[in-house]
Short mmCIF file of C-alpha atoms in Angstrom, two decimals:
data_model
loop_
_atom_site.label_atom_id
_atom_site.label_comp_id
_atom_site.label_asym_id
_atom_site.label_seq_id
_atom_site.Cartn_x
_atom_site.Cartn_y
_atom_site.Cartn_z
CA MET A 5 127.90 -15.31 103.83
CA SER A 6 125.14 -15.05 106.39
CA PRO A 7 121.61 -15.25 104.95
CA GLY A 8 120.82 -11.84 106.43
CA MET A 9 123.79 -10.09 104.83
CA SER A 10 123.62 -8.29 101.51
CA LEU A 11 125.72 -5.84 99.52
CA PHE A 12 122.56 -3.99 98.50
CA SER A 13 122.70 -0.64 100.33
CA VAL A 14 121.18 2.16 98.25
CA GLN A 15 117.53 2.29 97.26
CA ALA A 16 117.71 5.52 95.26
CA VAL A 17 120.00 8.34 94.14
CA LEU A 18 118.20 11.58 93.34
CA ILE A 19 119.15 15.04 92.12
CA LEU A 20 116.26 17.50 92.42
CA GLY A 21 115.95 21.22 91.77
CA THR A 22 115.44 23.30 94.89
CA GLU A 23 113.44 26.04 93.19
CA ASP A 24 110.60 23.96 91.76
CA GLY A 25 111.39 20.47 93.06
CA ALA A 26 111.72 19.18 89.50
CA ARG A 27 113.53 15.92 88.88
CA ILE A 28 116.92 16.39 87.25
CA LEU A 29 118.25 12.85 87.67
CA ALA A 30 116.76 9.84 89.42
CA LYS A 31 117.98 6.28 89.80
CA TYR A 32 115.89 3.76 91.76
CA TYR A 33 117.28 0.34 92.62
CA SER A 34 115.50 -2.91 93.47
CA SER A 35 116.95 -5.46 95.86
CA PRO A 36 117.78 -8.74 94.11
CA HIS A 37 116.85 -10.72 97.22
CA SER A 38 113.37 -11.96 97.95
CA THR A 39 111.70 -10.47 101.02
CA THR A 40 108.65 -12.73 101.09
CA GLY A 41 110.35 -15.66 102.75
CA SER A 42 112.43 -18.65 101.85
CA GLU A 43 111.72 -20.35 98.54
CA PHE A 44 112.91 -23.73 99.81
CA PRO A 45 111.04 -25.84 102.38
CA SER A 46 112.77 -27.07 105.49
CA TRP A 47 113.40 -30.78 105.84
CA PRO A 48 112.08 -32.56 108.98
CA ARG A 49 114.71 -32.76 111.67
CA GLY A 50 115.48 -35.52 114.14
CA ARG A 51 114.73 -38.38 111.73
CA CYS A 52 117.08 -40.73 109.96
CA TYR A 53 116.15 -41.92 106.48
CA GLN A 54 117.47 -45.23 105.21
CA THR A 55 116.22 -44.50 101.71
CA ARG A 56 116.06 -41.26 99.81
CA PRO A 57 112.90 -39.40 100.87
CA LYS A 58 110.35 -38.26 98.37
CA PRO A 59 111.41 -34.81 97.17
CA TYR A 60 109.31 -31.85 98.10
CA LYS A 61 107.50 -30.00 95.37
CA LEU A 62 108.97 -26.52 95.13
CA THR A 63 106.35 -23.85 94.67
CA PRO A 64 106.92 -20.10 94.73
CA PRO A 65 105.84 -18.51 98.01
CA ARG A 66 102.67 -16.50 98.12
CA PRO A 67 103.01 -12.87 99.14
CA HIS A 68 101.30 -11.89 102.35
CA ALA A 69 98.21 -9.76 102.17
CA GLY A 70 99.05 -6.10 101.77
CA THR A 71 102.66 -6.83 100.79
CA ALA A 72 104.00 -5.50 97.50
CA THR A 73 105.30 -8.15 95.16
CA SER A 74 108.13 -5.90 93.93
CA SER A 75 111.19 -5.21 96.05
CA ASN A 76 111.17 -1.63 94.75
CA PRO A 77 109.00 0.45 97.11
CA TYR A 78 108.36 2.95 94.30
CA PRO A 79 107.69 0.79 91.25
CA ASP A 80 105.98 3.38 89.04
CA LEU A 81 106.49 7.00 88.08
CA LYS A 82 103.52 8.22 90.12
CA ALA A 83 104.89 6.77 93.35
CA GLN A 84 108.35 8.12 92.60
CA LYS A 85 107.05 11.63 91.91
CA ALA A 86 105.04 11.63 95.14
CA PHE A 87 108.09 10.51 97.12
CA GLU A 88 110.31 13.15 95.51
CA LYS A 89 107.78 15.93 96.07
CA GLY A 90 107.43 15.11 99.75
CA LEU A 91 111.18 14.74 100.13
CA ILE A 92 112.03 18.15 98.68
CA GLU A 93 109.35 19.77 100.85
CA LYS A 94 110.71 18.01 103.93
CA THR A 95 114.33 19.02 103.35
CA ALA A 96 113.78 22.52 101.95
CA LYS A 97 113.93 24.11 105.39
CA GLN A 98 116.31 21.64 107.02
CA THR A 99 119.90 22.51 107.87
CA GLY A 100 121.25 19.02 108.56
CA ASP A 101 122.44 16.22 106.31
CA ILE A 102 120.21 13.32 107.37
CA ILE A 103 116.50 12.76 107.93
CA LEU A 104 114.07 9.88 108.35
CA TYR A 105 111.39 10.04 105.69
CA ASP A 106 108.82 7.45 104.62
CA ASN A 107 110.51 4.84 106.85
CA ARG A 108 113.85 5.38 105.11
CA ILE A 109 117.17 7.03 105.88
CA VAL A 110 117.90 9.91 103.52
CA LEU A 111 121.30 11.60 103.31
CA TYR A 112 121.42 14.81 101.30
CA LYS A 113 123.63 17.73 100.30
CA LEU A 114 122.63 21.16 99.01
CA GLU A 115 124.66 22.52 96.09
CA SER A 116 123.68 25.84 94.52
CA ASP A 117 120.15 25.26 93.16
CA ILE A 118 120.09 21.45 93.42
CA MET A 119 119.77 18.84 96.17
CA ILE A 120 121.59 15.50 96.03
CA TYR A 121 119.92 12.60 97.86
CA VAL A 122 120.98 9.06 98.73
CA VAL A 123 118.17 6.88 100.10
CA GLY A 124 118.59 3.68 102.12
CA SER A 125 116.60 1.43 104.41
CA LEU A 126 116.24 1.98 108.15
CA GLU A 127 118.72 -0.84 108.83
CA GLU A 128 121.41 0.68 106.61
CA ASN A 129 124.62 2.26 107.93
CA GLU A 130 124.12 6.02 107.74
CA ILE A 131 127.88 6.65 107.67
CA LEU A 132 128.19 4.54 104.54
CA LEU A 133 125.32 6.44 102.91
CA TYR A 134 126.85 9.76 103.97
CA ASN A 135 130.17 8.84 102.36
CA THR A 136 128.25 7.98 99.20
CA VAL A 137 126.52 11.35 98.95
CA LEU A 138 129.86 13.07 99.61
CA ALA A 139 131.46 11.00 96.85
CA ILE A 140 128.78 12.12 94.39
CA ARG A 141 129.15 15.78 95.33
CA ASP A 142 132.96 15.83 95.33
CA SER A 143 133.19 13.86 92.08
CA LEU A 144 130.95 16.35 90.29
CA HIS A 145 133.07 19.23 91.58
CA LEU A 146 136.23 17.59 90.25
CA VAL A 147 134.68 16.70 86.90
CA PHE A 148 133.31 20.17 86.16
CA LYS A 149 135.98 22.20 88.03
CA GLN A 150 133.30 24.72 88.91
CA SER A 151 130.15 25.08 90.96
CA VAL A 152 127.64 22.30 90.38
CA ASP A 153 124.24 23.65 89.41
CA LYS A 154 121.14 22.57 87.52
CA ARG A 155 122.28 23.91 84.17
CA THR A 156 125.68 22.23 84.38
CA ILE A 157 124.13 18.86 85.20
CA ILE A 158 121.61 19.08 82.36
CA GLU A 159 124.29 20.06 79.82
CA ASN A 160 126.58 17.24 81.01
CA TYR A 161 123.96 14.65 81.87
CA ASP A 162 126.02 11.80 80.41
CA LEU A 163 129.01 12.49 82.65
CA VAL A 164 126.83 12.88 85.74
CA SER A 165 125.02 9.61 85.08
CA LEU A 166 128.30 7.81 84.40
CA ALA A 167 129.85 9.15 87.62
CA ILE A 168 126.90 7.94 89.68
CA ASP A 169 127.06 4.52 88.00
CA GLU A 170 130.72 4.28 88.99
CA ILE A 171 129.75 4.96 92.61
CA VAL A 172 126.53 2.91 92.87
CA ASP A 173 125.68 -0.02 90.63
CA ASP A 174 122.26 -1.66 91.11
CA GLY A 175 122.16 -0.44 94.70
CA ILE A 176 125.67 -1.70 95.55
CA ILE A 177 128.27 0.88 96.55
CA LEU A 178 131.39 0.25 94.47
CA GLU A 179 133.63 3.29 94.98
CA THR A 180 133.68 6.42 97.14
CA ASP A 181 137.05 7.93 96.21
CA PRO A 182 136.35 11.00 94.02
CA THR A 183 139.79 10.98 92.38
CA ILE A 184 139.35 7.41 91.13
CA ILE A 185 135.83 8.16 89.91
CA VAL A 186 136.97 11.25 87.99
CA GLN A 187 139.70 9.27 86.24
CA ARG A 188 137.07 6.83 84.98
CA VAL A 189 134.57 9.38 83.69
CA SER A 190 136.78 12.21 82.38
CA ARG A 191 136.56 13.00 78.71
CA ALA A 192 139.29 11.77 76.39
CA PRO A 193 142.00 14.38 75.66
CA ALA A 194 141.78 16.26 72.39
CA GLN A 195 144.09 15.19 69.57
CA ASP A 196 147.35 17.07 69.22
CA VAL A 197 146.90 17.48 65.47
CA PRO A 198 143.35 18.06 64.27
CA ILE A 199 142.32 15.75 61.44
CA GLY A 200 141.07 18.68 59.38
CA ARG A 201 144.58 20.18 59.13
CA ILE A 202 146.21 17.10 57.59
CA ASP A 203 146.77 17.51 53.85
CA LEU A 204 145.39 14.35 52.23
CA SER A 205 146.00 15.46 48.66
CA GLU A 206 148.50 13.70 46.38
CA GLN A 207 151.09 16.39 46.99
CA GLY A 208 150.57 16.15 50.74
CA VAL A 209 151.03 12.37 50.70
CA ASN A 210 154.24 12.75 48.66
CA ASN A 211 155.55 15.29 51.14
CA LEU A 212 154.87 12.90 54.02
CA ALA A 213 156.66 10.10 52.15
CA GLN A 214 159.72 12.28 51.55
CA LEU A 215 159.73 13.32 55.20
CA GLY A 216 159.59 9.68 56.26
CA LYS A 217 162.49 8.75 53.98
CA SER A 218 164.66 11.57 55.31
CA LYS A 219 163.89 10.61 58.91
CA LEU A 220 164.74 6.97 58.18
CA ALA A 221 168.03 7.99 56.57
CA ASP A 222 168.93 10.09 59.61
CA TRP A 223 168.21 7.17 61.97
CA LEU A 224 170.34 4.81 59.86
CA ARG A 225 173.28 7.23 59.84
CA GLN A 226 173.03 7.68 63.59
CA GLY A 227 172.99 3.91 64.03
CA LEU A 228 176.14 3.51 61.97
#
């Protein structure tokens, strides 16, 4: 793989309320790759060594002045809140699906009283990010089988978070097919016979034993 290539595509997935701009769900991702330069020194070129050269001492690179040491551009809650506040104000009166904000590409979709955002770097493919925000929206529609609003997301926060994790994991886009995502996050079907209706008394156990014996006798007769 080329040194400049990376699977890391998404910097943040946000769901904000349109009425007050409150955070409903937020996931920020940090790139696993260092952006401060190579950690390994380059060997001199154009020379031939007859013996093994003295190894270089590996020391971690020093960050440049004014450069954040964390790959996450919003490392604390204060920075995240400021970014989200400015983002909801910027997109509140927009009619499109994509904007450039804070030197980042932001794809978004309005649903009822919420806004769904997918944030990526300026170098990222906007079509890929757009397919991601569509996957989130369509998956939520299929999971809830109704309109997606703030109340529904809060009451089913676990399913929403799980669906997003199936789509984006640590900033890497894994799946964009809503039908596959729904199959992975849907609730388990209810039992055909509720446990509370099973008679666990001595008489009930005897009745089950007699029923089992009669069924076994029927199967044996049919086999003969």
